[in-house]
Tab-separated table of C-alpha atoms in Angstrom:
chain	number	residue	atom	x	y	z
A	337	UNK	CA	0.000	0.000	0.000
A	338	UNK	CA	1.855	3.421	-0.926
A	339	UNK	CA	0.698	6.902	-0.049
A	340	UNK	CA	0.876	10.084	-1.359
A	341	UNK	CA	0.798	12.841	1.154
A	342	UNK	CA	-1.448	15.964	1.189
A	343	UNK	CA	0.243	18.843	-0.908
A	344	UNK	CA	2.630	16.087	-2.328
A	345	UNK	CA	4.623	17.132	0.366
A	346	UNK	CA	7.952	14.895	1.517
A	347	UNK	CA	7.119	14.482	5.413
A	348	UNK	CA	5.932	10.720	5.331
A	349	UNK	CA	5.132	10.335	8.974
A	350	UNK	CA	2.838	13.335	8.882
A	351	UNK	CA	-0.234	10.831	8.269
A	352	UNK	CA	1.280	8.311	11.029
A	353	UNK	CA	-1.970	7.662	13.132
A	354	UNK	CA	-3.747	6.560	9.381
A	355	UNK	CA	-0.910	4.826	8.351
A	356	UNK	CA	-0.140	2.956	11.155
A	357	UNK	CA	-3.324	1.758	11.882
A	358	UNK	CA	-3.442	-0.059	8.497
A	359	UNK	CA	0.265	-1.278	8.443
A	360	UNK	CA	-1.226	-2.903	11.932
A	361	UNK	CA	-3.604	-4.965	10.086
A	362	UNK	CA	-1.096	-6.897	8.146
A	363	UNK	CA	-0.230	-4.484	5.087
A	364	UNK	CA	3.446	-3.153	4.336
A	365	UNK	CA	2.548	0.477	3.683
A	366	UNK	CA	5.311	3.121	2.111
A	367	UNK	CA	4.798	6.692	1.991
A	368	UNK	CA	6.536	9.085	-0.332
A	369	UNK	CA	9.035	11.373	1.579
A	370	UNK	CA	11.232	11.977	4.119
A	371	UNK	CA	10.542	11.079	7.985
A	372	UNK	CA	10.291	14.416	9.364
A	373	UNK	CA	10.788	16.074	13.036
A	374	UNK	CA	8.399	14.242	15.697
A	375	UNK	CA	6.669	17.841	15.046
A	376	UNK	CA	5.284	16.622	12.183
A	377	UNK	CA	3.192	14.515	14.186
A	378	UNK	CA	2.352	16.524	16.817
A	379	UNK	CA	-1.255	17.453	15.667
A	380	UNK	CA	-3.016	14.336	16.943
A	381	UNK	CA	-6.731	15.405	16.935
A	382	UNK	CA	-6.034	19.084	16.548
A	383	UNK	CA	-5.342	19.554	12.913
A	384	UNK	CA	-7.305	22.777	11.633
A	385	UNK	CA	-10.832	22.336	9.783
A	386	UNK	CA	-9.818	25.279	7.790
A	387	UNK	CA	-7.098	23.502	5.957
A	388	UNK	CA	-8.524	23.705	2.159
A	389	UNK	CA	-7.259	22.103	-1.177
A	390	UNK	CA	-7.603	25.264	-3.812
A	391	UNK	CA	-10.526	25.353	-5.939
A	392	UNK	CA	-8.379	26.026	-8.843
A	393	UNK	CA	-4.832	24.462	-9.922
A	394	UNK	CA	-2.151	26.565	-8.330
A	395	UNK	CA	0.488	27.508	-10.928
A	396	UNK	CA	3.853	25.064	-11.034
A	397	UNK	CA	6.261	27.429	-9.295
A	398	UNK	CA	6.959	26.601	-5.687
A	399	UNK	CA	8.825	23.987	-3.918
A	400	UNK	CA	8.970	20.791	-5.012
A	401	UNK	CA	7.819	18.055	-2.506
A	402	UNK	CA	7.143	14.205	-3.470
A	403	UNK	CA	7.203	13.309	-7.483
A	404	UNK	CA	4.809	10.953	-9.090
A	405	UNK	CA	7.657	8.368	-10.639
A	406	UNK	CA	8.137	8.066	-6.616
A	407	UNK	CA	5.381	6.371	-6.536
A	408	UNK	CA	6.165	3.597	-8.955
A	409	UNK	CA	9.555	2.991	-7.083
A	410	UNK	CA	8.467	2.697	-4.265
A	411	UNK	CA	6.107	-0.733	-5.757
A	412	UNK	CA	9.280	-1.650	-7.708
A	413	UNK	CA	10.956	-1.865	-4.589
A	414	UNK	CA	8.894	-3.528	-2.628
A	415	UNK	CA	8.049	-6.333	-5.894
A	416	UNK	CA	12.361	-6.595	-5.605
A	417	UNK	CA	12.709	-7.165	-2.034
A	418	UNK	CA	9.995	-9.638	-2.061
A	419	UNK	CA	12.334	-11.959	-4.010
A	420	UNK	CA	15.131	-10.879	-2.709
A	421	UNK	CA	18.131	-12.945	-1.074
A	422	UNK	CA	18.700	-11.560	2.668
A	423	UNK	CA	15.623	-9.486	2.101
A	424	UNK	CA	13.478	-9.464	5.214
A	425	UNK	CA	10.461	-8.976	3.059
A	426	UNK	CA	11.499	-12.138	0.701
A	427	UNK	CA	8.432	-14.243	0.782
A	428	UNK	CA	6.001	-12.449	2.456
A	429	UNK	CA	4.375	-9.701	0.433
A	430	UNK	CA	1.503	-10.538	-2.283
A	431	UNK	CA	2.673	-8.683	-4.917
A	432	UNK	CA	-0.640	-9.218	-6.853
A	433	UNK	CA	-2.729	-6.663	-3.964
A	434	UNK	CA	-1.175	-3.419	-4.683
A	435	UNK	CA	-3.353	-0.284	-3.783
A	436	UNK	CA	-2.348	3.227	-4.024
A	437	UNK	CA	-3.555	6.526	-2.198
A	438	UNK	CA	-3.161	9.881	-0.826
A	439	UNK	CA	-4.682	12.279	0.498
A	440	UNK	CA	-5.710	16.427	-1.849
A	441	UNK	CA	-2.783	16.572	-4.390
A	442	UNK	CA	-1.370	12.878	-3.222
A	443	UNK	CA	-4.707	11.488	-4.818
A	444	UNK	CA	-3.229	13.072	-8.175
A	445	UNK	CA	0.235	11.140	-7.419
A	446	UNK	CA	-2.504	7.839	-6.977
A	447	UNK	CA	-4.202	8.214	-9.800
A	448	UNK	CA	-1.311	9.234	-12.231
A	449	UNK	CA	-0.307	5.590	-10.990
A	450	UNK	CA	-3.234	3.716	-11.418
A	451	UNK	CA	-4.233	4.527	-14.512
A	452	UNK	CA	-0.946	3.981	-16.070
A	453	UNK	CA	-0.336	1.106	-14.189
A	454	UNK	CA	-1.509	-2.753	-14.765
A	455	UNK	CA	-0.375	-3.973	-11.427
A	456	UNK	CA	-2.567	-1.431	-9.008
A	457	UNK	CA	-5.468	-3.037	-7.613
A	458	UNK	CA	-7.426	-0.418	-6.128
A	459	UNK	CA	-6.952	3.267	-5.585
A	460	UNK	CA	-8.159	5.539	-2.829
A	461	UNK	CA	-8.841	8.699	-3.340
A	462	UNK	CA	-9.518	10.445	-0.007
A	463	UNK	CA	-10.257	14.429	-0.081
A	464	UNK	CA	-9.213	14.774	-3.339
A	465	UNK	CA	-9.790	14.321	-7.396
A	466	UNK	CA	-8.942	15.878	-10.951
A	467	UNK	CA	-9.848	19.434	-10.837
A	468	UNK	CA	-12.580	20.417	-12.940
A	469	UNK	CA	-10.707	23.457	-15.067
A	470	UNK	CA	-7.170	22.989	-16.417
A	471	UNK	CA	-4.976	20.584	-15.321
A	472	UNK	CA	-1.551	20.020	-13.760
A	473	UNK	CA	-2.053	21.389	-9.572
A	474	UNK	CA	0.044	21.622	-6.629
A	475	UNK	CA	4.382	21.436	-6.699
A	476	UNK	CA	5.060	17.708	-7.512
A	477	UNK	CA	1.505	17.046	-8.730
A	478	UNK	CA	1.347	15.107	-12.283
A	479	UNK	CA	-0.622	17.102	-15.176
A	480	UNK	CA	-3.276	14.763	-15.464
A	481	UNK	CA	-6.595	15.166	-17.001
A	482	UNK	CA	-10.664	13.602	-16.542
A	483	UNK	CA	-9.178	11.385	-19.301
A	484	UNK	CA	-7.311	9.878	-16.596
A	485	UNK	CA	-10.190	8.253	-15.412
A	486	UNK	CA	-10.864	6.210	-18.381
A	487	UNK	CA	-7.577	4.040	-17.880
A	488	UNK	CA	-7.983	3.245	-14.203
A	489	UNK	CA	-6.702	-0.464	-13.234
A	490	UNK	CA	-8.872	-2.134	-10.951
A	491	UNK	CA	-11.462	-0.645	-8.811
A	492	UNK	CA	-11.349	3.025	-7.260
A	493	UNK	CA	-13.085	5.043	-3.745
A	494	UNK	CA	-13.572	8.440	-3.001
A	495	UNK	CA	-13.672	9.392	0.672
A	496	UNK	CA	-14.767	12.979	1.197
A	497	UNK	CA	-16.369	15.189	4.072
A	498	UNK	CA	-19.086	17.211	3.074
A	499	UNK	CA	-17.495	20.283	3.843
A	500	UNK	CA	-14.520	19.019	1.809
A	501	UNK	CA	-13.558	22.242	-0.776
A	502	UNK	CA	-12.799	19.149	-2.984
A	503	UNK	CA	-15.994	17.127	-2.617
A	504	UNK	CA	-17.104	18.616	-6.478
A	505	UNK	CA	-13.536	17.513	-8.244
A	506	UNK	CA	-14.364	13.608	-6.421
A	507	UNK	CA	-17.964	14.239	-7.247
A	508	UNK	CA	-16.999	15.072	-10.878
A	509	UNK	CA	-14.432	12.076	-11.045
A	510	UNK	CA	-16.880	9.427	-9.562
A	511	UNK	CA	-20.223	10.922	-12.109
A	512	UNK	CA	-17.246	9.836	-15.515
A	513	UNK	CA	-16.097	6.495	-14.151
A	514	UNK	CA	-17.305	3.760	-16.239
A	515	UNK	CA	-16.690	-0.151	-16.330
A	516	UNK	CA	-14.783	-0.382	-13.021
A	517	UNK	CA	-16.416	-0.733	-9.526
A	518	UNK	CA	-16.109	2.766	-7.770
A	519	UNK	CA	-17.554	4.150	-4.590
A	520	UNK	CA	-18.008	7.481	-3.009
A	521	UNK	CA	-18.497	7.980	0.361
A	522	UNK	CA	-18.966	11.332	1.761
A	523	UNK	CA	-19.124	12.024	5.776
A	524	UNK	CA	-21.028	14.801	7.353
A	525	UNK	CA	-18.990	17.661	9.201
A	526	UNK	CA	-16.029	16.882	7.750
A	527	UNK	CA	-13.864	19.306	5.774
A	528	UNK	CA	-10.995	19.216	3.649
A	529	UNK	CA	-8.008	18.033	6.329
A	530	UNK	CA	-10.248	14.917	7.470
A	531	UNK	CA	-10.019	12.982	10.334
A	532	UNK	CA	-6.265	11.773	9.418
A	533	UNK	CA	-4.678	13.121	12.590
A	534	UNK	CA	-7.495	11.376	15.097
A	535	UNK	CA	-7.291	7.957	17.086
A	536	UNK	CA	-6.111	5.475	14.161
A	537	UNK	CA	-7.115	7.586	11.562
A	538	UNK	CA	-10.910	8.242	12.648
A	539	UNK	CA	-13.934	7.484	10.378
A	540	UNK	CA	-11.565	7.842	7.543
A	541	UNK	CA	-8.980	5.107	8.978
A	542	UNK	CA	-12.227	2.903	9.821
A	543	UNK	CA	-13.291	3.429	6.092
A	544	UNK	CA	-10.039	2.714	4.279
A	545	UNK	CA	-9.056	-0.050	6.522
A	546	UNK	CA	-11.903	-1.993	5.559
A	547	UNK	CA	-12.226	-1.153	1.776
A	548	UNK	CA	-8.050	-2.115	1.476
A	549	UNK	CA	-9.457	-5.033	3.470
A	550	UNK	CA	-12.346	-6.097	0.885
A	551	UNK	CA	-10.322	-5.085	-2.410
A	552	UNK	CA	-6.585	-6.445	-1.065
A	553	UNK	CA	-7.604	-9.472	0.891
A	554	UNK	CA	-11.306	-10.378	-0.115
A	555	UNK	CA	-12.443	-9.848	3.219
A	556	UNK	CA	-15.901	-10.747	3.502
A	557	UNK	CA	-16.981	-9.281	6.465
A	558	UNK	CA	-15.307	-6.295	5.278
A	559	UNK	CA	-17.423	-6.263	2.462
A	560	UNK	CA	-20.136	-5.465	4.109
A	561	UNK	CA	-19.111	-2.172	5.026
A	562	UNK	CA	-19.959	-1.550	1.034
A	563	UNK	CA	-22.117	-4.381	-0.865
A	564	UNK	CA	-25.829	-4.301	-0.268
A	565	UNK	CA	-28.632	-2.235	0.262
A	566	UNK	CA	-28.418	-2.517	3.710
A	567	UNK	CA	-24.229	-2.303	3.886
A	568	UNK	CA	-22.772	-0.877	6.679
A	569	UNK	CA	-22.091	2.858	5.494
A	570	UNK	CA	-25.112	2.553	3.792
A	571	UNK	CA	-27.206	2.856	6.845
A	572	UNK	CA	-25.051	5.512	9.189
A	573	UNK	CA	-26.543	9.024	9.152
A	574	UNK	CA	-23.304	10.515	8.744
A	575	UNK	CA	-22.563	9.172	5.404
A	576	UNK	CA	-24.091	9.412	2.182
A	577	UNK	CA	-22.821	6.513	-0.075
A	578	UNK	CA	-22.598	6.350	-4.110
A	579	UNK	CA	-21.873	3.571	-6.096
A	580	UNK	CA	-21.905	1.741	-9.355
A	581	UNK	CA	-20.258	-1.634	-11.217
A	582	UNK	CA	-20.688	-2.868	-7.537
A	583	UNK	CA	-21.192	-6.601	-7.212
């Protein structure tokens, strides 16, 4: 499971309480950039609702943070060390579950993978999508377009809050998908920073745990946080669930 962080930034244990929940749960999980200061942790349950992706793509000019080739390395790695003399991974990854995410201009980094890529199985797209006018987007984000969408390997989520300033560019993604199972799921009184930096990730953590565990390890009862009438998300108040090419 690789992630892409918010901003495409380089701190890669600035989504630790997320992460680690999942990497708990059996996964090996890489993260584009750096391990930052302990600082960049330091936010647990206090990260501000006012945090906002920009409604528009910001011009190419600033900083550089994570790349989207990084992305690919990081599963070429992980495919070499699983075969790898000495490796302590040699033997124990399935190298035929690979999902990507991120979280704002990280789900750009995801799906710049995905739908380039034969070997993703699912993508996650949480607080984030293709913007609706121009392309391109934040330092380090890939110039991809809604045609994007058309290639996508495997199956695809959105997770959004309803207060998320990029609910419309996941709306707008999710309304163009076609021939791939894809879900969006959008929880009340959440805005654009999510509930990343809360006990295990909060209602996001719960979310993507269980989708990674339907689409990576055909989870059953982890299903059933999606499939029915009657599944799971479909029938808490605080979420509103789409989806289509759903078994």
């Amino acid at each position: 499971f690789v992630w892409a962080n918010g901003g495409c930034a380089d701190t890669g244990n600035a989504y630790r309480y997320f992460l680690d929940n999942i990497a708990s749960h059996g996964y090996l999980v890489v993260t584009l950039g750096k391990i930052g200061p302990k600082g960049a942790e330091s936010n647990y349950g206090k990260w501000p609702r006012e945090f906002a992706m920009p409604a528009t793509p910001p011009p190419l000019d600033g900083p550089t943070g994570t790349l989207p080739h990084e992305m690919k390395a990081a599963i070429d790695w992980a495919v070499a060390q699983n075969s790898k003399d000495g490796s302590p991974l040699k033997g124990k990854l399935d190298t035929s579950k690979i999902g990507v995410s991120g979280h704002s201009c990280g789900t750009l980094q995801a799906l710049a993978m995905s739908s380039t890529d034969p070997r993703i199985t699912t993508t996650l797209m949480i607080n984030g999508g293709v913007w609706n006018i121009g392309t391109g987007g934040l330092p380090g984000a890939p110039e991809i377009t809604k045609q994007s969408l058309k290639t996508v390997h495997g199956t695809i989520g959105y997770i959004h809050g309803a207060q998320d300033s990029a609910l419309p560019n996941g709306q707008d993604d999710f309304s163009r998908i076609e021939g791939i199972p894809a879900m969006l799921a959008v929880r009340q009184d959440v805005a654009h920073s999510g509930t990343f930096w809360l006990k295990n990730g909060g209602a996001y953590g719960t979310v993507a745990l269980a989708w990674l565990d339907w689409q990576l390890k055909g989870d059953a009862q982890a299903a059933r946080w999606f499939v029915g009438e009657d599944c799971r998300l479909c029938t808490d108040p605080r979420w509103t669930v789409e989806r289509k090419n759903f078994p």
